[in-house]
Amino acid sequence: MRGLPGDGTQLGTPAELAAEPLVESVAHVASAVLRPEAERTAVQGVSRAHLDELARSGAHGILEYEPSPDSGCTRKQVVREVHEILAAVDPSTWFVYTQHFGLVKALSKSANAPLRDRWLPDLATGVKQATAGFAYLRHPQPPVSAERSEEGWRLRGRVPWMTGWGITDTAVLGAVTAEDQALFVRVDCGTEPGRGLCAVESPLLWAMGATRTAAVELRDVVVPPGDVISIGPRSQWARSYDLENANTNPAVFGHLRAAVDLLLAAAPRAGATYEDLAHRLAEEGARLRTEAYALRDELAPEEEVPARIENRAAALDLGVRAATACVAATGGRAVQYGNTAGRLAREALFHLIQAQTPQLREATGEMTLRRI
């Protein structure tokens, strides 16, 4: 293993992955740019400058990255490693960054070739930064609707959460039609007087509040046919969404890396118990990570779904316990904004509900019940 940002002992980066040019480049940005500012970022908000630094590292073209032929690494491994590193060092910037790929993935699968050709090059280089709003389509009554008009589609409603507001250029939005179809479109994030996407007042977030997440109202938003990405049965989209989110997000293991690192650093003052605890957490985290990635790599998405959900619930539970130990090891300072232990505790709870499905909610409850 090599020491990279959020190394986390046994959760660290294997040497062959550390040597990959993209991993090395992103790790440099994480160490030199993101880590020194992480606590300030967590209080003041993610900056466009940091996203641009990631873009210059090649991070925005990660889905097309080709690993070195003799490294033995796959693109999936590189993608996961990049997300783990960023989530360990600066989760707020990581989360804004990861929203970018909602549009990238949607365009990559779109039958609208002119739209793909117009946007994918700038998205892959990070010249244009994207965000997304569509998870709400899974709700029984989605808050964003679409109806046909002479100009294309007219969208109405309110996006409850849009991350990266004010520092992103474009977005993929989801809306439900009268026929219960899921419509996905590309829209600009800018506004004109009285129309477009407009941020409205909403409660402050006590976790990941630095992600510039806003409630966004759609005011006279008309989408021409040229900006339509796809349309299809909402039930089919919801099934794919649930299958994808049965898996454990690599960011959860990045969070564990950061917690282990903090406990190891705190042990000389807090006591040898915390060093032992750090190694135990790393060992269990590494086991869960191996299991999680094997489930994704070796099986079709619809296979062993209960095992995937159980793995995700266990990793989330481990993250919460690890963050709790970080607070205990740090003491009273942990309750102050700007303290890493307190931030890790808030982030652990954020991961519990990020892309949460009913199945995961039930598994999380069962996991907690078994520990009582």
Coordinates of C-alpha atoms in Angstrom, one line a residue:
M1 CA 0.0 0.0 0.0
R2 CA 1.1 3.6 -0.6
G3 CA 0.2 6.5 1.6
L4 CA -2.5 8.5 -0.2
P5 CA -5.1 10.9 1.0
G6 CA -7.4 9.0 3.4
D7 CA -5.1 6.0 3.4
G8 CA -6.9 4.2 6.3
T9 CA -4.2 1.4 6.6
Q10 CA -5.9 -1.8 5.2
L11 CA -8.4 0.4 3.4
G12 CA -5.5 2.2 1.5
T13 CA -4.7 2.3 -2.1
P14 CA -3.0 -0.8 -3.7
A15 CA 0.3 0.0 -5.3
E16 CA -0.9 -0.9 -8.8
L17 CA -3.8 1.6 -8.5
A18 CA -1.7 4.3 -6.9
A19 CA 0.6 4.1 -9.9
E20 CA -2.2 4.8 -12.4
P21 CA -1.7 8.3 -13.8
L22 CA -5.3 9.4 -13.2
V23 CA -5.3 8.2 -9.6
E24 CA -1.9 9.8 -9.0
S25 CA -3.1 13.1 -10.5
V26 CA -6.3 13.2 -8.5
A27 CA -4.5 12.2 -5.3
H28 CA -2.2 15.2 -5.8
V29 CA -5.1 17.6 -6.1
A30 CA -6.7 16.0 -3.0
S31 CA -3.5 16.4 -1.0
A32 CA -2.3 19.7 -2.2
V33 CA -5.5 21.6 -2.9
L34 CA -8.5 20.0 -1.2
R35 CA -7.1 18.6 2.1
P36 CA -5.6 21.9 3.4
E37 CA -8.9 23.7 2.8
A38 CA -11.3 20.9 3.7
E39 CA -12.6 22.3 7.0
R40 CA -12.9 25.8 5.6
T41 CA -14.8 24.3 2.6
A42 CA -17.1 22.4 5.0
V43 CA -18.1 25.7 6.6
Q44 CA -17.9 28.2 3.7
G45 CA -19.0 26.0 0.7
V46 CA -17.4 24.3 -2.2
S47 CA -15.7 26.5 -4.7
R48 CA -15.7 26.4 -8.5
A49 CA -11.9 26.8 -8.4
H50 CA -11.6 23.4 -6.6
L51 CA -13.8 21.8 -9.3
D52 CA -11.7 23.3 -12.0
E53 CA -8.6 21.9 -10.3
L54 CA -10.2 18.5 -10.4
A55 CA -11.0 19.0 -14.1
R56 CA -7.4 19.8 -14.9
S57 CA -6.4 16.5 -13.2
G58 CA -8.5 14.6 -15.7
A59 CA -11.1 13.6 -13.1
H60 CA -14.1 14.6 -15.2
G61 CA -13.1 12.3 -18.0
I62 CA -13.0 9.3 -15.6
L63 CA -15.7 7.3 -17.3
E64 CA -13.6 7.1 -20.5
Y65 CA -10.3 6.6 -18.8
E66 CA -8.2 3.7 -20.1
P67 CA -5.9 2.1 -17.4
S68 CA -2.3 1.3 -18.3
P69 CA -2.4 -2.1 -20.2
D70 CA 0.3 -3.7 -17.9
S71 CA -1.2 -2.4 -14.6
G72 CA -3.8 -5.1 -14.3
C73 CA -6.3 -2.5 -13.2
T74 CA -9.8 -2.0 -14.6
R75 CA -11.6 1.3 -15.3
K76 CA -14.1 0.4 -12.5
Q77 CA -11.3 0.1 -10.0
V78 CA -9.9 3.4 -11.0
V79 CA -13.3 5.1 -10.8
R80 CA -13.9 3.7 -7.3
E81 CA -10.5 4.7 -6.1
V82 CA -10.9 8.2 -7.2
H83 CA -14.2 8.5 -5.4
E84 CA -12.8 6.9 -2.3
I85 CA -9.9 9.4 -2.2
L86 CA -12.0 12.4 -2.8
A87 CA -14.7 11.4 -0.3
A88 CA -12.0 10.8 2.4
V89 CA -10.4 14.2 2.0
D90 CA -13.2 16.6 1.1
P91 CA -16.7 15.0 1.0
S92 CA -18.4 18.3 0.1
T93 CA -16.4 18.7 -3.1
W94 CA -16.7 15.0 -3.8
F95 CA -20.5 15.2 -3.7
V96 CA -20.7 18.2 -6.0
Y97 CA -18.2 16.5 -8.3
T98 CA -20.2 13.2 -8.4
Q99 CA -23.4 15.0 -9.4
H100 CA -21.7 15.9 -12.6
F101 CA -21.9 12.4 -13.9
G102 CA -25.7 12.3 -13.8
L103 CA -25.7 14.2 -17.0
V104 CA -22.6 12.5 -18.4
K105 CA -24.2 9.1 -18.0
A106 CA -27.6 10.1 -19.3
L107 CA -26.1 11.6 -22.4
S108 CA -23.8 8.6 -23.0
K109 CA -26.9 6.4 -23.2
S110 CA -29.0 8.9 -25.1
A111 CA -30.3 8.4 -28.7
N112 CA -30.0 12.1 -29.2
A113 CA -26.7 12.1 -31.0
P114 CA -26.5 15.9 -31.7
L115 CA -27.0 16.6 -28.0
R116 CA -24.4 14.1 -27.0
D117 CA -21.9 15.5 -29.5
R118 CA -22.6 19.1 -28.4
W119 CA -22.1 18.5 -24.6
L120 CA -20.0 15.5 -23.9
P121 CA -16.6 16.9 -24.9
D122 CA -17.0 19.9 -22.6
L123 CA -18.4 17.8 -19.8
A124 CA -15.5 15.2 -20.1
T125 CA -12.9 18.0 -19.7
G126 CA -14.8 19.8 -17.0
V127 CA -15.0 23.0 -19.1
K128 CA -18.7 22.7 -18.3
Q129 CA -19.7 21.6 -14.8
A130 CA -23.0 19.8 -14.4
T131 CA -25.5 18.8 -11.7
A132 CA -28.6 16.8 -11.5
G133 CA -32.2 16.5 -10.2
F134 CA -34.1 13.3 -10.7
A135 CA -34.1 11.1 -7.6
Y136 CA -37.5 12.4 -6.7
L137 CA -39.0 10.5 -9.7
R138 CA -39.1 7.5 -7.5
H139 CA -41.7 9.2 -5.2
P140 CA -45.4 8.2 -5.7
Q141 CA -46.1 11.9 -6.6
P142 CA -43.0 13.4 -8.1
P143 CA -42.7 17.1 -7.6
V144 CA -41.7 17.9 -11.2
S145 CA -44.1 17.3 -14.1
A146 CA -43.9 17.8 -17.8
E147 CA -46.5 18.4 -20.5
R148 CA -46.1 18.7 -24.2
S149 CA -46.2 22.1 -25.8
E150 CA -45.7 23.6 -29.3
E151 CA -42.1 24.4 -28.3
G152 CA -41.3 20.9 -26.9
W153 CA -41.9 20.2 -23.2
R154 CA -43.0 22.6 -20.5
L155 CA -41.7 21.7 -17.0
R156 CA -43.4 22.7 -13.7
G157 CA -42.7 22.1 -10.1
R158 CA -39.9 22.3 -7.6
V159 CA -36.6 20.3 -7.4
P160 CA -36.2 19.7 -3.7
W161 CA -32.5 19.2 -3.8
M162 CA -30.1 20.5 -6.4
T163 CA -26.4 20.3 -5.5
G164 CA -23.7 22.7 -6.7
W165 CA -26.2 25.6 -7.1
G166 CA -24.4 28.7 -8.3
I167 CA -21.2 27.0 -9.4
T168 CA -22.5 24.6 -12.1
D169 CA -23.4 25.4 -15.7
T170 CA -26.0 22.8 -16.8
A171 CA -28.1 20.0 -15.4
V172 CA -30.0 16.9 -16.2
L173 CA -33.6 17.2 -14.9
G174 CA -36.2 14.4 -14.6
A175 CA -39.9 15.0 -14.9
V176 CA -43.0 12.8 -15.0
T177 CA -45.5 13.0 -17.8
A178 CA -49.3 12.5 -17.8
E179 CA -48.6 9.0 -19.1
D180 CA -46.3 8.2 -16.2
Q181 CA -43.2 8.4 -18.4
A182 CA -39.9 9.5 -17.0
L183 CA -38.6 12.4 -19.1
F184 CA -35.0 13.5 -18.8
V185 CA -33.8 16.8 -20.3
R186 CA -30.7 19.0 -20.3
V187 CA -31.3 22.5 -19.0
D188 CA -29.1 25.6 -18.3
C189 CA -28.6 26.5 -14.7
G190 CA -28.7 30.3 -15.5
T191 CA -31.9 32.2 -15.1
E192 CA -33.7 35.0 -16.9
P193 CA -36.0 37.5 -15.2
G194 CA -39.1 35.6 -14.1
R195 CA -38.2 32.3 -15.8
G196 CA -35.8 29.4 -15.7
L197 CA -34.4 27.6 -12.6
C198 CA -34.8 29.8 -9.5
A199 CA -33.4 28.9 -6.1
V200 CA -36.1 29.4 -3.4
E201 CA -35.9 29.5 0.4
S202 CA -35.5 26.1 2.0
P203 CA -34.3 24.8 5.4
L204 CA -30.5 24.7 6.0
L205 CA -28.7 21.4 5.9
W206 CA -26.9 20.4 9.0
A207 CA -25.0 17.7 7.1
M208 CA -23.1 18.4 3.9
G209 CA -24.4 22.0 4.0
A210 CA -21.3 23.1 2.0
T211 CA -22.5 21.3 -1.1
R212 CA -24.4 24.4 -2.2
T213 CA -27.6 22.4 -2.3
A214 CA -30.7 24.4 -3.0
A215 CA -34.4 23.9 -3.6
V216 CA -35.0 25.1 -7.2
E217 CA -38.3 26.2 -8.6
L218 CA -39.1 25.7 -12.3
R219 CA -40.6 28.9 -13.7
D220 CA -41.8 28.8 -17.3
V221 CA -39.2 26.2 -18.2
V222 CA -39.7 25.1 -21.8
V223 CA -37.3 22.5 -23.2
P224 CA -37.0 22.1 -27.0
P225 CA -36.8 18.7 -28.5
G226 CA -33.1 19.1 -29.1
D227 CA -32.5 19.1 -25.3
V228 CA -34.5 15.9 -24.6
I229 CA -32.2 13.2 -23.4
S230 CA -34.6 10.3 -23.1
I231 CA -38.2 9.3 -22.3
G232 CA -39.4 5.9 -21.0
P233 CA -41.6 4.1 -18.5
R234 CA -41.0 5.5 -15.0
S235 CA -41.4 2.1 -13.4
Q236 CA -38.5 0.8 -15.5
W237 CA -36.3 3.7 -14.5
A238 CA -37.2 3.2 -10.8
R239 CA -36.2 -0.4 -11.0
S240 CA -32.8 0.4 -12.4
Y241 CA -32.4 3.1 -9.8
D242 CA -33.1 0.7 -7.0
L243 CA -30.8 -1.9 -8.4
E244 CA -28.0 0.6 -8.7
N245 CA -28.5 1.9 -5.2
A246 CA -28.6 -1.5 -3.6
N247 CA -24.8 -1.4 -3.9
T248 CA -22.5 0.3 -1.4
N249 CA -21.2 3.7 -2.6
P250 CA -17.4 3.9 -2.7
A251 CA -17.6 7.1 -0.8
V252 CA -18.7 5.2 2.3
F253 CA -15.3 3.5 2.2
G254 CA -13.6 6.8 1.7
H255 CA -15.4 8.1 4.8
L256 CA -14.1 5.0 6.7
R257 CA -10.6 5.8 5.5
A258 CA -10.8 9.3 7.0
A259 CA -12.2 8.0 10.3
V260 CA -9.4 5.4 10.7
D261 CA -6.8 8.0 9.9
L262 CA -8.2 10.4 12.6
L263 CA -8.3 7.6 15.2
L264 CA -4.7 6.6 14.5
A265 CA -3.7 10.3 14.8
A266 CA -5.7 10.7 18.0
A267 CA -4.5 7.5 19.7
P268 CA -1.3 9.0 21.4
R269 CA -3.5 11.4 23.3
A270 CA -6.8 9.5 23.5
G271 CA -5.3 6.1 24.4
A272 CA -4.1 2.9 22.9
T273 CA -7.7 1.6 22.7
Y274 CA -8.3 3.9 19.8
E275 CA -5.3 2.6 17.9
D276 CA -6.7 -1.0 18.3
L277 CA -10.1 0.3 17.3
A278 CA -8.8 1.9 14.2
H279 CA -7.1 -1.3 13.0
R280 CA -10.3 -3.3 13.7
L281 CA -12.4 -0.8 11.8
A282 CA -10.0 -0.9 8.9
E283 CA -10.0 -4.6 8.8
E284 CA -13.8 -4.9 8.8
G285 CA -14.1 -2.0 6.3
A286 CA -11.7 -3.8 3.9
R287 CA -13.7 -7.0 4.2
L288 CA -17.0 -5.2 3.4
R289 CA -15.3 -3.3 0.5
T290 CA -14.0 -6.6 -1.0
E291 CA -17.5 -8.1 -0.7
A292 CA -19.2 -5.0 -2.1
Y293 CA -17.0 -4.8 -5.2
A294 CA -17.2 -8.5 -5.9
L295 CA -21.0 -8.4 -5.9
R296 CA -20.8 -5.6 -8.5
D297 CA -18.1 -7.1 -10.6
E298 CA -19.1 -10.8 -10.6
L299 CA -22.9 -10.7 -10.8
A300 CA -25.6 -9.2 -13.0
P301 CA -27.3 -6.1 -11.3
E302 CA -30.4 -8.1 -10.5
E303 CA -28.6 -10.9 -8.8
E304 CA -28.1 -11.2 -5.0
V305 CA -29.9 -7.9 -4.3
P306 CA -30.5 -8.7 -0.6
A307 CA -26.8 -9.4 -0.1
R308 CA -25.9 -6.1 -1.7
I309 CA -28.4 -4.2 0.5
E310 CA -27.1 -6.1 3.6
N311 CA -23.6 -5.1 2.7
R312 CA -24.5 -1.5 2.2
A313 CA -26.3 -1.4 5.5
A314 CA -23.4 -3.0 7.3
A315 CA -20.9 -0.5 5.8
L316 CA -23.1 2.4 6.7
D317 CA -23.5 1.1 10.3
L318 CA -19.7 0.7 10.5
G319 CA -19.2 4.3 9.3
V320 CA -21.6 5.7 12.0
R321 CA -19.7 3.7 14.7
A322 CA -16.4 4.8 13.4
A323 CA -17.4 8.5 13.4
T324 CA -18.8 8.1 16.9
A325 CA -15.4 6.9 18.0
C326 CA -13.8 9.9 16.3
V327 CA -16.0 12.3 18.3
A328 CA -15.2 10.4 21.6
A329 CA -11.5 10.5 20.9
T330 CA -11.6 14.2 20.0
G331 CA -13.6 15.4 23.0
G332 CA -15.5 18.7 23.3
R333 CA -13.9 20.3 20.3
A334 CA -15.8 17.9 18.1
V335 CA -19.0 19.8 18.5
Q336 CA -17.5 22.9 16.9
Y337 CA -17.9 23.7 13.2
G338 CA -14.5 23.4 11.6
N339 CA -13.6 20.2 13.6
T340 CA -12.9 17.1 11.5
A341 CA -14.5 14.6 14.0
G342 CA -17.7 16.5 14.1
R343 CA -17.8 16.8 10.3
L344 CA -17.2 13.0 10.0
A345 CA -20.1 12.4 12.4
R346 CA -22.5 14.5 10.3
E347 CA -21.2 12.9 7.0
A348 CA -21.8 9.4 8.4
L349 CA -25.5 10.2 8.9
F350 CA -25.7 11.8 5.5
H351 CA -24.5 8.6 3.9
L352 CA -27.4 6.8 5.6
I353 CA -29.9 8.7 3.5
Q354 CA -28.0 9.5 0.3
A355 CA -29.8 7.6 -2.5
Q356 CA -31.8 5.8 0.2
T357 CA -34.4 3.3 -1.0
P358 CA -37.2 1.6 1.1
Q359 CA -35.2 -1.6 1.0
L360 CA -32.1 0.1 2.5
R361 CA -34.2 1.9 5.1
E362 CA -35.6 -1.4 6.3
A363 CA -32.1 -3.1 6.3
T364 CA -30.7 -0.2 8.3
G365 CA -33.4 -0.5 10.9
E366 CA -32.9 -4.2 11.1
M367 CA -29.1 -3.7 11.5
T368 CA -29.8 -1.3 14.4
L369 CA -32.3 -3.6 16.0
R370 CA -29.8 -6.5 16.1
R371 CA -27.4 -4.2 18.0
I372 CA -29.8 -3.4 20.8

